[in-house]
Coordinates of C-alpha atoms in Angstrom, one line a residue:
Q1 CA -112.3 68.3 -6.9
V2 CA -112.4 64.9 -8.8
Q3 CA -115.3 63.5 -10.8
L4 CA -115.2 59.8 -11.8
V5 CA -117.2 58.0 -14.4
E6 CA -117.1 54.2 -14.8
S7 CA -117.7 52.2 -18.0
G8 CA -117.1 48.8 -19.4
G9 CA -119.6 46.7 -17.4
G10 CA -121.9 44.2 -19.0
L11 CA -123.3 40.7 -19.1
V12 CA -120.7 37.9 -19.7
Q13 CA -120.4 34.2 -19.2
A14 CA -118.2 32.5 -16.5
G15 CA -114.6 32.4 -17.6
D16 CA -114.9 35.5 -19.7
S17 CA -113.0 38.8 -19.3
L18 CA -114.0 42.4 -18.9
R19 CA -112.0 45.6 -18.6
L20 CA -113.6 48.4 -16.6
S21 CA -112.5 52.0 -17.1
C22 CA -112.8 55.0 -14.8
A23 CA -112.4 58.4 -16.4
A24 CA -111.5 61.2 -14.1
S25 CA -111.8 64.9 -14.4
G26 CA -110.1 67.3 -12.1
R27 CA -106.6 68.4 -11.5
T28 CA -105.9 66.3 -8.5
F29 CA -106.3 62.9 -10.2
S30 CA -102.6 62.2 -10.6
S31 CA -102.0 62.7 -6.8
N32 CA -104.8 60.3 -5.7
P33 CA -104.6 56.7 -4.8
M34 CA -107.5 54.9 -6.4
G35 CA -109.6 51.9 -5.5
W36 CA -112.2 49.7 -7.0
F37 CA -115.1 48.4 -4.9
R38 CA -118.1 46.3 -5.6
Q39 CA -121.6 45.8 -4.1
A40 CA -123.9 42.8 -4.8
P41 CA -127.6 43.0 -4.0
G42 CA -128.2 42.7 -0.2
K43 CA -124.5 42.8 0.6
E44 CA -122.1 45.4 2.0
R45 CA -119.8 47.2 -0.3
E46 CA -116.6 45.2 -0.7
F47 CA -113.0 46.3 -1.4
V48 CA -111.7 44.8 -4.7
S49 CA -108.4 46.5 -5.6
A50 CA -106.3 49.6 -5.1
I51 CA -103.4 51.4 -6.7
N52 CA -101.1 54.2 -5.5
W53 CA -100.7 57.5 -7.2
N54 CA -98.2 56.5 -9.8
G55 CA -99.2 52.9 -10.3
G56 CA -96.1 51.5 -8.6
R57 CA -98.0 49.7 -5.8
T58 CA -101.2 47.7 -6.0
Y59 CA -103.2 45.6 -3.6
N60 CA -106.0 43.1 -4.4
A61 CA -108.6 41.4 -2.2
D62 CA -108.1 37.7 -1.6
S63 CA -111.2 36.9 -3.6
V64 CA -109.8 38.4 -6.8
K65 CA -106.0 37.8 -6.5
G66 CA -104.6 36.2 -9.6
R67 CA -107.7 37.2 -11.7
F68 CA -108.1 41.0 -11.5
T69 CA -105.4 43.6 -12.3
I70 CA -105.7 47.3 -11.5
S71 CA -103.7 49.9 -13.5
R72 CA -103.8 53.6 -14.2
D73 CA -102.7 55.9 -16.9
N74 CA -102.3 59.4 -15.4
A75 CA -101.7 61.0 -18.8
K76 CA -105.2 59.8 -19.8
N77 CA -106.7 60.5 -16.4
T78 CA -108.0 56.9 -16.4
V79 CA -107.8 53.9 -14.0
Y80 CA -108.6 50.4 -15.2
L81 CA -109.7 47.1 -13.7
Q82 CA -108.9 44.1 -15.9
M83 CA -111.1 41.2 -14.8
N84 CA -110.2 37.7 -16.1
S85 CA -111.7 34.3 -15.3
L86 CA -114.9 35.9 -14.1
K87 CA -117.2 33.9 -11.8
P88 CA -120.9 34.3 -11.0
D89 CA -119.9 35.5 -7.6
D90 CA -118.2 38.5 -9.2
T91 CA -121.7 39.8 -10.1
A92 CA -122.1 43.3 -8.6
I93 CA -122.1 47.0 -9.2
Y94 CA -118.4 48.1 -9.5
Y95 CA -117.4 51.5 -8.3
C96 CA -114.1 53.4 -8.6
A97 CA -113.1 55.9 -6.0
A98 CA -110.3 58.2 -5.1
V99 CA -108.8 58.8 -1.7
R100 CA -106.8 61.8 -0.3
T101 CA -104.0 59.8 1.3
V102 CA -100.3 59.3 0.4
G103 CA -100.8 55.6 -0.1
I104 CA -103.2 52.7 -0.5
V105 CA -106.1 52.3 1.9
L106 CA -108.7 49.5 1.9
E107 CA -111.5 51.1 3.9
S108 CA -114.3 52.5 1.8
T109 CA -115.1 55.2 4.4
K110 CA -111.7 56.7 3.7
Y111 CA -112.5 57.4 0.0
T112 CA -113.7 60.9 -0.8
Y113 CA -114.7 60.7 -4.5
W114 CA -116.9 58.1 -6.0
G115 CA -118.2 57.2 -9.5
Q116 CA -121.8 56.2 -10.2
G117 CA -121.0 52.5 -10.7
T118 CA -121.2 50.1 -13.6
Q119 CA -123.0 46.7 -13.5
V120 CA -121.1 43.5 -14.1
T121 CA -123.2 40.4 -14.4
V122 CA -121.6 37.0 -14.8
S123 CA -123.8 34.0 -15.9
S124 CA -123.0 30.4 -15.4

């Protein structure tokens, strides 16, 4: 019932910032906790950040704490990932996803709706 489209990826240098956006369509968006995941070549998909339905609770992976901030604007049907102090190890395809739970979950297998991904490349 939800379609997600990511945007905002690109090629940046270490230390730069990017803001990823995920535009949602569908009437259930405002009720869905949302997550950001990433996958680098040859590696498993990795949890990055998640946010509950109204933006009141968030959770970040240890690897991005202090650097990345997830937020959402339900009036605009959009979730964001502000990425600061980017490192080459952040290079990956970034995906947004929605889960049909009452709160945040970290397991990618729990998420029902996925975007197509947007590439983030950080050069040294």
